[in-house]
Coordinates of N, CA and C in Angstrom, one line a residue:
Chain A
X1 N 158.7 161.2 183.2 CA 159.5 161.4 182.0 C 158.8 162.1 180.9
X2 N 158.9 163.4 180.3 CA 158.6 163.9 179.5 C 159.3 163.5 178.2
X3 N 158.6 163.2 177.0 CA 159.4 162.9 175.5 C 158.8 163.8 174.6
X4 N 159.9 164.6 174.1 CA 159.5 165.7 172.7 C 160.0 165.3 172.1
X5 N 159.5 164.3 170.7 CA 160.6 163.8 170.0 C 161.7 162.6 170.1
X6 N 162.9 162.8 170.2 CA 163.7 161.7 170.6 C 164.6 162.3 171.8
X7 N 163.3 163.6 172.2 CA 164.0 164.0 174.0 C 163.5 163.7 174.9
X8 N 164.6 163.1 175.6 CA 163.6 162.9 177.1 C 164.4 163.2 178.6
X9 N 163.1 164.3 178.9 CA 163.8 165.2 180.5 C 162.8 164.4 181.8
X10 N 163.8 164.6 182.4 CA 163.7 163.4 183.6 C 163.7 164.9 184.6
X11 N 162.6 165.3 185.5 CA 163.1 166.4 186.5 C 162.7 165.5 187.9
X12 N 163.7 165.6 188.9 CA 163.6 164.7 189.9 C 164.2 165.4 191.2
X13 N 163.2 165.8 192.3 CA 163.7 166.8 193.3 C 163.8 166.2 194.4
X14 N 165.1 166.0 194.7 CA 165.9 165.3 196.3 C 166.0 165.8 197.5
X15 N 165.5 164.6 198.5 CA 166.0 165.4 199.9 C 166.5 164.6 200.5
X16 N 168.4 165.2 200.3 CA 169.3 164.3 201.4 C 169.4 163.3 199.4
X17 N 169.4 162.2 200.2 CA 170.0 161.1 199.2 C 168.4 160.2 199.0
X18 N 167.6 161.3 199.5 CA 166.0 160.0 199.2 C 165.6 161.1 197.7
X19 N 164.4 160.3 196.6 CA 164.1 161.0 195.8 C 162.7 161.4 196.5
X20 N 162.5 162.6 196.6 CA 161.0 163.5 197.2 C 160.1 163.3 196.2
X21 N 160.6 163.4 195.2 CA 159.1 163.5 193.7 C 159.8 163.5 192.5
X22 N 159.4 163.1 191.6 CA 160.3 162.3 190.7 C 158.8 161.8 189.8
X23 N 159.1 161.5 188.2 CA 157.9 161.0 187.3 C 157.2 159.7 187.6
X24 N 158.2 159.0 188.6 CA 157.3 157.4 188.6 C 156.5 157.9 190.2
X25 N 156.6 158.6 191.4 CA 156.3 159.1 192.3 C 154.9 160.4 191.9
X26 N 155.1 161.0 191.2 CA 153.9 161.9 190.6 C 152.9 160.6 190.0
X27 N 153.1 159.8 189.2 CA 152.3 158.9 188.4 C 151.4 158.3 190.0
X28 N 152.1 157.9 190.9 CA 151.8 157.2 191.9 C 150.8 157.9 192.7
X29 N 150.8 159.4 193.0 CA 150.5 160.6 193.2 C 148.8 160.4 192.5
X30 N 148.9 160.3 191.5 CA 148.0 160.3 190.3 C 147.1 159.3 190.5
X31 N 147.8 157.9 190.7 CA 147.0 156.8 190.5 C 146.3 156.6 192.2
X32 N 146.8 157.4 193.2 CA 145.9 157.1 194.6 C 145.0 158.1 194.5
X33 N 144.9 159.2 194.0 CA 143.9 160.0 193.8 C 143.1 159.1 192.9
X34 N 143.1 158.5 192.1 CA 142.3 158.0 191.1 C 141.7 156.8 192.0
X35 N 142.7 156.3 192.2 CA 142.0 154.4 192.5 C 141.1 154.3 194.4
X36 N 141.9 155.6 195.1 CA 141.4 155.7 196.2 C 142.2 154.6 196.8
X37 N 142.9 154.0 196.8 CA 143.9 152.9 197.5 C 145.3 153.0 197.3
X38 N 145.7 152.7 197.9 CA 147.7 152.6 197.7 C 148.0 151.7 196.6
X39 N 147.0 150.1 197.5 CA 147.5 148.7 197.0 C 146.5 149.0 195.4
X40 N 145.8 149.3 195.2 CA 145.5 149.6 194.1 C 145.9 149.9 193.0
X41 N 146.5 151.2 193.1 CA 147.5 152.5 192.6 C 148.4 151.5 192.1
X42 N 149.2 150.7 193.2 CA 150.5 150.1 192.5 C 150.2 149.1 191.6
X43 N 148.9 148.4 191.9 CA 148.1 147.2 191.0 C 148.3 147.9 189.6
X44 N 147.6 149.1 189.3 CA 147.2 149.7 188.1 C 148.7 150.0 187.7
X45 N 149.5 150.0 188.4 CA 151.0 151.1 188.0 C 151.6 149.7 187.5
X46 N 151.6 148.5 188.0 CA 152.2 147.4 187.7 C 153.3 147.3 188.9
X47 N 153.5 147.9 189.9 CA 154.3 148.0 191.1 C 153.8 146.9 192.1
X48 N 154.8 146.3 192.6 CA 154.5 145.5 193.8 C 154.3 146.5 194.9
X49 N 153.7 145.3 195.4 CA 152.7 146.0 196.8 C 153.7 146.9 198.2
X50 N 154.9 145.9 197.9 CA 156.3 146.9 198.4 C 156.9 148.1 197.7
X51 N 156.8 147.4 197.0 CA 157.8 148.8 196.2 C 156.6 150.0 196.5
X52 N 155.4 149.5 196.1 CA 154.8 150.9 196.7 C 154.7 151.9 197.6
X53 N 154.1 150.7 198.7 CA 154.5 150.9 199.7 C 155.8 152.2 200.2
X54 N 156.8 151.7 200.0 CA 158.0 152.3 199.8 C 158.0 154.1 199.7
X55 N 157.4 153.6 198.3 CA 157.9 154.5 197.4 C 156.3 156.0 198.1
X56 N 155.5 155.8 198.6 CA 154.6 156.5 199.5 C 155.4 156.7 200.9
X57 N 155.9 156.1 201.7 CA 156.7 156.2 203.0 C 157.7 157.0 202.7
X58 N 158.6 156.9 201.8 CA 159.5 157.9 201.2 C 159.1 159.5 201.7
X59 N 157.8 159.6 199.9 CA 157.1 161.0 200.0 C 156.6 161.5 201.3
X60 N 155.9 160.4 202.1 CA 155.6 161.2 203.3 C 156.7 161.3 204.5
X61 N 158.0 161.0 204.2 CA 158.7 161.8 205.4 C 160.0 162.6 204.6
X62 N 159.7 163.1 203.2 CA 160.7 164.1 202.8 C 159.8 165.5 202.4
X63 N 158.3 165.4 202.7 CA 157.9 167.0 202.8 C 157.7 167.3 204.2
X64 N 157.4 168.3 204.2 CA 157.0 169.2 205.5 C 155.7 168.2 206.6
X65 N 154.9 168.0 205.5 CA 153.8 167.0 206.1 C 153.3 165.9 205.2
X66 N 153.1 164.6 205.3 CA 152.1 164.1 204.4 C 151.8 164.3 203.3
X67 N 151.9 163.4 202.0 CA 151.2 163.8 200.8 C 150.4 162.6 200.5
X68 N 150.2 161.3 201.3 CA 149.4 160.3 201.4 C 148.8 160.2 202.7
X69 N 147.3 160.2 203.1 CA 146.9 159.8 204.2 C 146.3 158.2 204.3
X70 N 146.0 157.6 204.9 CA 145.5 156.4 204.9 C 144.5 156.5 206.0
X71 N 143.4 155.9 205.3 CA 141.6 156.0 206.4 C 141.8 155.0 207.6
X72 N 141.0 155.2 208.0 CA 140.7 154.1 208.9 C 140.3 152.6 208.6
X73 N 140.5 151.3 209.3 CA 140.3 150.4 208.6 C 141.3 149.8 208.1
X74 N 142.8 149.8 208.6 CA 144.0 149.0 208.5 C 144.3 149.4 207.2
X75 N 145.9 149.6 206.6 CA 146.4 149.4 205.7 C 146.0 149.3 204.1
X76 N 145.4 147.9 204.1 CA 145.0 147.6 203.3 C 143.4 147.9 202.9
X77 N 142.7 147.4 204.3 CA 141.4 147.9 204.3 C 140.7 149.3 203.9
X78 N 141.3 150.1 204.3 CA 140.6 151.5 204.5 C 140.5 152.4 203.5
X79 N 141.4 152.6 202.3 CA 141.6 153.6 201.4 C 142.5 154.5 201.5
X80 N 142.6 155.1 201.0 CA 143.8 156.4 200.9 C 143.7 157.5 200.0
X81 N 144.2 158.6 200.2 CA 144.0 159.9 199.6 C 145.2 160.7 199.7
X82 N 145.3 161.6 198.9 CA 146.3 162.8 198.9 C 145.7 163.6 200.2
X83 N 146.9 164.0 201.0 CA 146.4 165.1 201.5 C 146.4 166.6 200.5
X84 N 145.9 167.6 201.4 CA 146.1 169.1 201.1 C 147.5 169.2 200.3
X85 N 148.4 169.1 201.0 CA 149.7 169.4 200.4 C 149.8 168.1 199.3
X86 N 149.6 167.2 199.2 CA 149.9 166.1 198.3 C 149.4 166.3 196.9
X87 N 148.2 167.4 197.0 CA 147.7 167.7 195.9 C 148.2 168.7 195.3
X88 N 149.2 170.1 196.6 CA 149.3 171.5 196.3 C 150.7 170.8 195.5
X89 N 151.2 169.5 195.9 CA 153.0 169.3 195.3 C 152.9 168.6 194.0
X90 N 151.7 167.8 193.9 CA 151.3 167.1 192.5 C 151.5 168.1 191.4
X91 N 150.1 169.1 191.6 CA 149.9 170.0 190.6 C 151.5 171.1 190.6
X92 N 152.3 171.3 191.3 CA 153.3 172.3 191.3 C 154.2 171.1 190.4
X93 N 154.4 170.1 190.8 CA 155.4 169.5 190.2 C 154.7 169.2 188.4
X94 N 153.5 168.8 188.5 CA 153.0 168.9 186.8 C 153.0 170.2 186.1
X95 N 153.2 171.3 186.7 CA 153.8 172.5 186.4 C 155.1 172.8 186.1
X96 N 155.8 172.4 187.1 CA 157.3 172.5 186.8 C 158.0 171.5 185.3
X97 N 157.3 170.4 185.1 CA 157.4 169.5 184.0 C 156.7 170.6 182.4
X98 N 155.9 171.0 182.3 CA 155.5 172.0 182.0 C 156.6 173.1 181.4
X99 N 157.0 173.5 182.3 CA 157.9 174.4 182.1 C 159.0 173.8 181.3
X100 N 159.2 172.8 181.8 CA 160.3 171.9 181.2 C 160.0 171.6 179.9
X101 N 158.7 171.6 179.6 CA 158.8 170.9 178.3 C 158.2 172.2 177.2
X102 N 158.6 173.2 177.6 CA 158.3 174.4 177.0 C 159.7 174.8 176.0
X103 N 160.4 174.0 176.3 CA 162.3 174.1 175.6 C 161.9 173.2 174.3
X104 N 160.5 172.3 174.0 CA 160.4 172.2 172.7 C 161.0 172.6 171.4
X105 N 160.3 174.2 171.3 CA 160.6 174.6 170.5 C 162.4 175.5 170.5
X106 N 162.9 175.0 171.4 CA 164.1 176.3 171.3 C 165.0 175.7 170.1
X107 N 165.5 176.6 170.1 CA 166.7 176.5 168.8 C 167.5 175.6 168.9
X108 N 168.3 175.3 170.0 CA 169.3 174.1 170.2 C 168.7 172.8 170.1
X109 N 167.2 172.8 170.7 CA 166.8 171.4 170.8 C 166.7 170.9 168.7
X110 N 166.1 172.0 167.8 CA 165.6 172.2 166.7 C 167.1 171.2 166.0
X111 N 168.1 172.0 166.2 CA 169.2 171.7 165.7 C 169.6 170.2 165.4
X112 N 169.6 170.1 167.2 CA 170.0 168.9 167.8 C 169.2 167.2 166.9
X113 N 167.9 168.1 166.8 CA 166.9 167.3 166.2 C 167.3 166.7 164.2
X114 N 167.8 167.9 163.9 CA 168.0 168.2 162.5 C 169.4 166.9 162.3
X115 N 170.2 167.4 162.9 CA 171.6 166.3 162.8 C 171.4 164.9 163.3
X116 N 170.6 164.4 164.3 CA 170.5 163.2 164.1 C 170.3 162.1 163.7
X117 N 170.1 161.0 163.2 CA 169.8 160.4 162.4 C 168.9 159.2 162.8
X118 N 167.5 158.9 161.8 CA 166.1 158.1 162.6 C 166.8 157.2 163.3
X119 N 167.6 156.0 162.9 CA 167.8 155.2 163.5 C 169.2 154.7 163.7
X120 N 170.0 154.0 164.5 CA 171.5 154.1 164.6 C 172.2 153.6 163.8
X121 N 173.2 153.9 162.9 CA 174.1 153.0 162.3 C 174.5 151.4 162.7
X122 N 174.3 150.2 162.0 CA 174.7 149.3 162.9 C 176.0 149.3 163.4
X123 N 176.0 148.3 164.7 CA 177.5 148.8 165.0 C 178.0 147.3 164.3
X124 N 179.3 147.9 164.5 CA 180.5 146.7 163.4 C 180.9 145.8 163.7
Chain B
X1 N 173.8 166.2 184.1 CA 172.7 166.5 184.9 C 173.0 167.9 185.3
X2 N 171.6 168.5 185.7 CA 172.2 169.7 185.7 C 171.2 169.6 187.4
X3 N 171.8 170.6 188.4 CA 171.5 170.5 189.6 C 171.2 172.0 190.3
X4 N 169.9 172.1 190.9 CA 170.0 173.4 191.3 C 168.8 172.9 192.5
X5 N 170.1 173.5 193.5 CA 169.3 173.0 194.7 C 168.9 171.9 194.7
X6 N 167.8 171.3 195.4 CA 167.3 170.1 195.6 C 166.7 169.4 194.7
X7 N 166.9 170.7 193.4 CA 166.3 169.9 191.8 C 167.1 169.3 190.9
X8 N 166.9 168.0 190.3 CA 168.3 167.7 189.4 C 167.6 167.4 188.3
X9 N 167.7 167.8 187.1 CA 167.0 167.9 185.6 C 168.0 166.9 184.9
X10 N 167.6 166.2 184.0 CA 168.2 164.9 182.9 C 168.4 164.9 181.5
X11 N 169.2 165.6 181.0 CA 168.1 165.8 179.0 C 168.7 164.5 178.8
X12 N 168.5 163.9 177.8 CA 168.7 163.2 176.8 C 168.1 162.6 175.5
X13 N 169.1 162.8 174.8 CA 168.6 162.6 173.5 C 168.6 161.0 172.1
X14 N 167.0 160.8 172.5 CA 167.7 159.2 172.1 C 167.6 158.6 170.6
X15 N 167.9 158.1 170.0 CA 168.2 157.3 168.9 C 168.0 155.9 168.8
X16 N 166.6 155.7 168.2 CA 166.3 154.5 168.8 C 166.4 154.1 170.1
X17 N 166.9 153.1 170.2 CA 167.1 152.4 171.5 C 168.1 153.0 172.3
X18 N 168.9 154.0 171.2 CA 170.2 154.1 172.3 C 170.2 155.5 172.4
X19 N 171.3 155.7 173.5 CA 171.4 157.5 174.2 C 171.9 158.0 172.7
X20 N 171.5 159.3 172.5 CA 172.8 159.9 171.2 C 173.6 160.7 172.0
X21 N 172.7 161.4 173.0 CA 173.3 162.8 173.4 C 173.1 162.6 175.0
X22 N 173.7 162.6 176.0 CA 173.2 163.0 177.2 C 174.5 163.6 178.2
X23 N 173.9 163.7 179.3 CA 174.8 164.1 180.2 C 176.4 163.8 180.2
X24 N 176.4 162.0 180.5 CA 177.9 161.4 180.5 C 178.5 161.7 178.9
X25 N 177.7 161.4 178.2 CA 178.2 161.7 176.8 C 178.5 163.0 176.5
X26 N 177.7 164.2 177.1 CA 178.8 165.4 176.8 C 179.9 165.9 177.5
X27 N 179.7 165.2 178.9 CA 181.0 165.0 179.7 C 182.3 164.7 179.3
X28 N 181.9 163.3 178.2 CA 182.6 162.8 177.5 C 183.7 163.9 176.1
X29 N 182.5 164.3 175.5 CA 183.3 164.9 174.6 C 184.3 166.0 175.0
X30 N 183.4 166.6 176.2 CA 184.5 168.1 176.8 C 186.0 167.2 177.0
X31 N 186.0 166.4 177.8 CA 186.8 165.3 178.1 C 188.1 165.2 176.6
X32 N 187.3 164.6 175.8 CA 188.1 164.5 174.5 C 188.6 165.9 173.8
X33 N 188.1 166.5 173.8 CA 188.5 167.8 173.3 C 189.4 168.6 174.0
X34 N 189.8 168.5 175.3 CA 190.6 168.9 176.4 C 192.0 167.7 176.4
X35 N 191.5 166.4 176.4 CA 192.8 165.5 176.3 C 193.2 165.1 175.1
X36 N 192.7 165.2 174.1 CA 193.8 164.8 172.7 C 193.0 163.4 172.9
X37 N 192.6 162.8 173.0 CA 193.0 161.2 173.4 C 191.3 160.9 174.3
X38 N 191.3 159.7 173.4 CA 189.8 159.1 174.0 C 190.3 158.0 175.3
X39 N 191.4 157.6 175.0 CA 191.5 156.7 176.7 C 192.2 157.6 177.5
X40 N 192.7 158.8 177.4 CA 193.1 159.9 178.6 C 191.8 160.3 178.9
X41 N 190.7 161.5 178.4 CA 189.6 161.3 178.2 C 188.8 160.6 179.7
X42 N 189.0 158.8 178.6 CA 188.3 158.3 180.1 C 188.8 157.9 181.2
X43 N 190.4 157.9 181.5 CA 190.6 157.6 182.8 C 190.3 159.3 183.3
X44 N 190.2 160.8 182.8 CA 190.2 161.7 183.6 C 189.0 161.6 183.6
X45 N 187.8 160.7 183.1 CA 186.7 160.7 184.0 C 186.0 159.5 184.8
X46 N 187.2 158.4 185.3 CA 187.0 157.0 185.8 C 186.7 156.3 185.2
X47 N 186.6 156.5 183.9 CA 185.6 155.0 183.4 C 186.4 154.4 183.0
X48 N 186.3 152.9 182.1 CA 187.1 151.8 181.5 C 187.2 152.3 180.1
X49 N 188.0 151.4 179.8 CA 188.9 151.9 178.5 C 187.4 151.5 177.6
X50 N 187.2 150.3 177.9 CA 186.2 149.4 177.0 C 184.6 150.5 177.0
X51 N 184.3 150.8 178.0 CA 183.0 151.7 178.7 C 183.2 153.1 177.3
X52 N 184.2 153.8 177.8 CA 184.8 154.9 177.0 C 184.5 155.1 175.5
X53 N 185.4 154.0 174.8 CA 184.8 153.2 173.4 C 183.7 153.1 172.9
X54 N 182.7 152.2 173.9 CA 181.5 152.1 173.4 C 180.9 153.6 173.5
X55 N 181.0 154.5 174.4 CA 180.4 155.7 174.4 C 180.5 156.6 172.9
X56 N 181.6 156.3 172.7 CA 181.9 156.7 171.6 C 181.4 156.5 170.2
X57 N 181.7 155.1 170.3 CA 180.8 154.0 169.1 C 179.3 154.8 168.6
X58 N 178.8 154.8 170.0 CA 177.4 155.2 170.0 C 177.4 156.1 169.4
X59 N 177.4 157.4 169.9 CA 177.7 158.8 169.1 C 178.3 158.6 167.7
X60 N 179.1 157.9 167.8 CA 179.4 158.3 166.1 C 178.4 157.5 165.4
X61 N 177.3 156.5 165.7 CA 176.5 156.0 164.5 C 174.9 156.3 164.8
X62 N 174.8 157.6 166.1 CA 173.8 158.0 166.2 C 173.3 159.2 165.7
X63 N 174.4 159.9 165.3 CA 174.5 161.1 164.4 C 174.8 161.3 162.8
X64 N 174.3 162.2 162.2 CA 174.4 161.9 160.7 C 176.3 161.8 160.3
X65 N 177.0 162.5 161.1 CA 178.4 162.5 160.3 C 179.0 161.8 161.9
X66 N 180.3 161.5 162.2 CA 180.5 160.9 163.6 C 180.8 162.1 164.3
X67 N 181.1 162.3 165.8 CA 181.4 163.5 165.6 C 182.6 163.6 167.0
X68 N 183.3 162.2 166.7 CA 184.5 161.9 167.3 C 185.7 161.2 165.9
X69 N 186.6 161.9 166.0 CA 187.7 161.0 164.9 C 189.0 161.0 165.5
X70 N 189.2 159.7 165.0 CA 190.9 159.7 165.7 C 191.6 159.5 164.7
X71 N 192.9 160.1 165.5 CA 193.9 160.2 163.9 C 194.7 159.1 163.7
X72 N 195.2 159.0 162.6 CA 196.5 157.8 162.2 C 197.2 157.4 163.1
X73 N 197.6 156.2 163.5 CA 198.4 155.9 164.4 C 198.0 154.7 165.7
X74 N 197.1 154.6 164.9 CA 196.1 153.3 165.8 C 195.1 154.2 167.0
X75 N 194.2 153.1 167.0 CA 193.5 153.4 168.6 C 193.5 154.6 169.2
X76 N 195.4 153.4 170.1 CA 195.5 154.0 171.2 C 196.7 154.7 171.0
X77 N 196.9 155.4 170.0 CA 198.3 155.9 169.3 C 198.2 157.2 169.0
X78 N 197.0 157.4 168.3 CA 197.4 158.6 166.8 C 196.5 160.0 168.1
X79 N 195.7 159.5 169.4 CA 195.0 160.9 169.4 C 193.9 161.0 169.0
X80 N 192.6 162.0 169.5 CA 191.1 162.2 168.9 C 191.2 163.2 169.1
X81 N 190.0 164.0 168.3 CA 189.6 165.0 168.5 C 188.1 165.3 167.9
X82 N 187.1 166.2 168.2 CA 186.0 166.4 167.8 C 186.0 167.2 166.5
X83 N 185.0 166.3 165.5 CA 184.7 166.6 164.3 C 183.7 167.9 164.6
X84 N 183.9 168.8 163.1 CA 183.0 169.7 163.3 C 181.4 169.7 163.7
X85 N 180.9 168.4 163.7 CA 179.5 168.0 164.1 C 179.7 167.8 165.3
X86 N 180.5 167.4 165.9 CA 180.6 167.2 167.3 C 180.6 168.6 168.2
X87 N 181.6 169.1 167.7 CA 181.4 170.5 168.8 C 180.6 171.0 168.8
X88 N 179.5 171.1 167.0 CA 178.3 171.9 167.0 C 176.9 170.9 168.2
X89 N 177.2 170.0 167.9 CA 176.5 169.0 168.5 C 176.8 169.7 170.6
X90 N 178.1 169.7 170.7 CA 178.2 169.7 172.1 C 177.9 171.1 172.5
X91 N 177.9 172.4 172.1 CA 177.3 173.3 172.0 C 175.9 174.3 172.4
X92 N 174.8 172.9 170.9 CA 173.7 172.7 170.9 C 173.0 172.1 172.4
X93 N 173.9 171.0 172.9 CA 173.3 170.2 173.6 C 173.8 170.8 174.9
X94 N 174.4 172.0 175.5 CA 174.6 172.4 176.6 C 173.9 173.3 176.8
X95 N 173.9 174.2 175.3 CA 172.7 175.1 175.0 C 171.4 174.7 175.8
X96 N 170.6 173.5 175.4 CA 169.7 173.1 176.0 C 169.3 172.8 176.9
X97 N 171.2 172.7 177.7 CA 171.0 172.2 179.2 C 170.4 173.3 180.0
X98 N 171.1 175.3 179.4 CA 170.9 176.2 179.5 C 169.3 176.3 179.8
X99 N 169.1 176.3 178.7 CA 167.3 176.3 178.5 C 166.3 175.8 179.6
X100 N 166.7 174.6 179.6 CA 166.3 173.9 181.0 C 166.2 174.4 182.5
X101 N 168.2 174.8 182.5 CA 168.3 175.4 183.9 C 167.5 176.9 184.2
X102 N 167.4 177.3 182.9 CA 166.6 178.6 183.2 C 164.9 178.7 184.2
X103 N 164.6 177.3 184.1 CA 163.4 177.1 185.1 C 164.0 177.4 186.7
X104 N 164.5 177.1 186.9 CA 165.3 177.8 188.2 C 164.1 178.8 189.1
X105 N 164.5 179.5 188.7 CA 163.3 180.4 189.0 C 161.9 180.8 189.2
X106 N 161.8 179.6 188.5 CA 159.8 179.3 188.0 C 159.2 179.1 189.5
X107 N 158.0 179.8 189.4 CA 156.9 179.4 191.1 C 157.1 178.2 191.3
X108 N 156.9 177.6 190.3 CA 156.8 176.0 190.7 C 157.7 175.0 191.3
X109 N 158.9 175.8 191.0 CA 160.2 175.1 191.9 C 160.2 175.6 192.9
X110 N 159.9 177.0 193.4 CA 159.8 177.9 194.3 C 159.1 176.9 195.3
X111 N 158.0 177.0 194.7 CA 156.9 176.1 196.0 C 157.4 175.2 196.6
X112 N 157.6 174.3 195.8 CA 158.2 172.7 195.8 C 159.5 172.7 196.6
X113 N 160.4 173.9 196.2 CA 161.7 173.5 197.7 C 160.8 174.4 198.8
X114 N 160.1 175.0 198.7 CA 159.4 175.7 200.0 C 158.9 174.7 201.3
X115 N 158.0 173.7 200.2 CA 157.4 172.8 200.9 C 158.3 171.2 201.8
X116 N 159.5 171.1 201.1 CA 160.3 170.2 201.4 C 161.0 170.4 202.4
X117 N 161.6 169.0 203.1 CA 162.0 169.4 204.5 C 163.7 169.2 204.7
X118 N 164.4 169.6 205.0 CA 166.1 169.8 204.7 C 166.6 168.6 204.6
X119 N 165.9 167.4 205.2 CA 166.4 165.9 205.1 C 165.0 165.1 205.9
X120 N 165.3 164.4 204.8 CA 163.9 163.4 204.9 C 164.0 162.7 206.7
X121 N 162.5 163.0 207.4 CA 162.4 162.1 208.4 C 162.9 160.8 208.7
X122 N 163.4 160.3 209.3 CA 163.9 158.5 209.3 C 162.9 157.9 209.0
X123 N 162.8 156.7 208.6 CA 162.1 155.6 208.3 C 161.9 155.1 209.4
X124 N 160.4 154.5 209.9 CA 160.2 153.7 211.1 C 160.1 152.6 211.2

């Protein structure tokens, strides 16, 4: 989720009816590169060990190949990494966010910004 | 939401806690501005009478002027139509959607449906 202000763009790319990569799936992306584990990653994310789970099984059967590998040494034991492509779709998708959040400055968002008001009228 | 190819982008614009501006909400307004009428409106877009209302609510006390009014006659009697802040508002905020979809084209989405596979592998 990107926030500029009181915007926030959600970019989320589907295959079929599964989500392929999406801001909570990049994060996820981020946190096995970092922690070197799955069950880790979702520890730090605050995600259960399923939902992780999951949410890695997903990514690796809606690209071409693999974007999580897991070592040897069972599941839990062994560690985990991005592959090649896990890294080439990370960094393309923190790009494409990027791009996205380059509409900062445009005129309609400026506007959009100008007319609304800090906080909501109470309702009645 | 705006959809191109296997990419689906989200704006929204929030106010405090609540949506001001987003997708269903300018669905919404084209809706009102096409039917006269906030509960024709929302049955031509499925929703509930009650659902519709609050959509409405929101917008008008998330913005500085409201930028939905209905006329004399009650409710569900007199007819709505968008205040001049509303259209500039719905405009602005398509404008934006514009902005956004213009990434279309960027490497980065290029890559990203390059790499993706026409429907995700089955689950084992």
């Amino acid at each position: 989720m990107i926030r500029i202000g009181p915007l926030r763009l959600k970019a989320q790319m589907f295959c079929g009816q599964e989500t392929a990569m999406g801001p909570g799936k990049a994060d996820l992306l981020d946190a096995i590169a970092r922690e070197g584990s799955i069950s880790a990653a979702g520890r730090a994310l605050g995600m259960s060990y399923r939902r992780t789970w999951l949410l890695v099984d997903t990514m690796n059967r809606c690209w071409k190949e693999p974007l999580v590998e897991t070592a040897a040494g069972g599941a839990r034991g062994g560690g985990a990494r991005l592959t090649g492509l896990g890294q080439d779709i990370l960094v393309h998708y923190r790009a494409l966010e990027q791009r996205v959040a380059e509409i900062a400055d445009s005129a309609p968002l400026q506007a959009l910004n100008a007319a609304m008001r800090e906080t909501p009228k109470p309702a009645q």
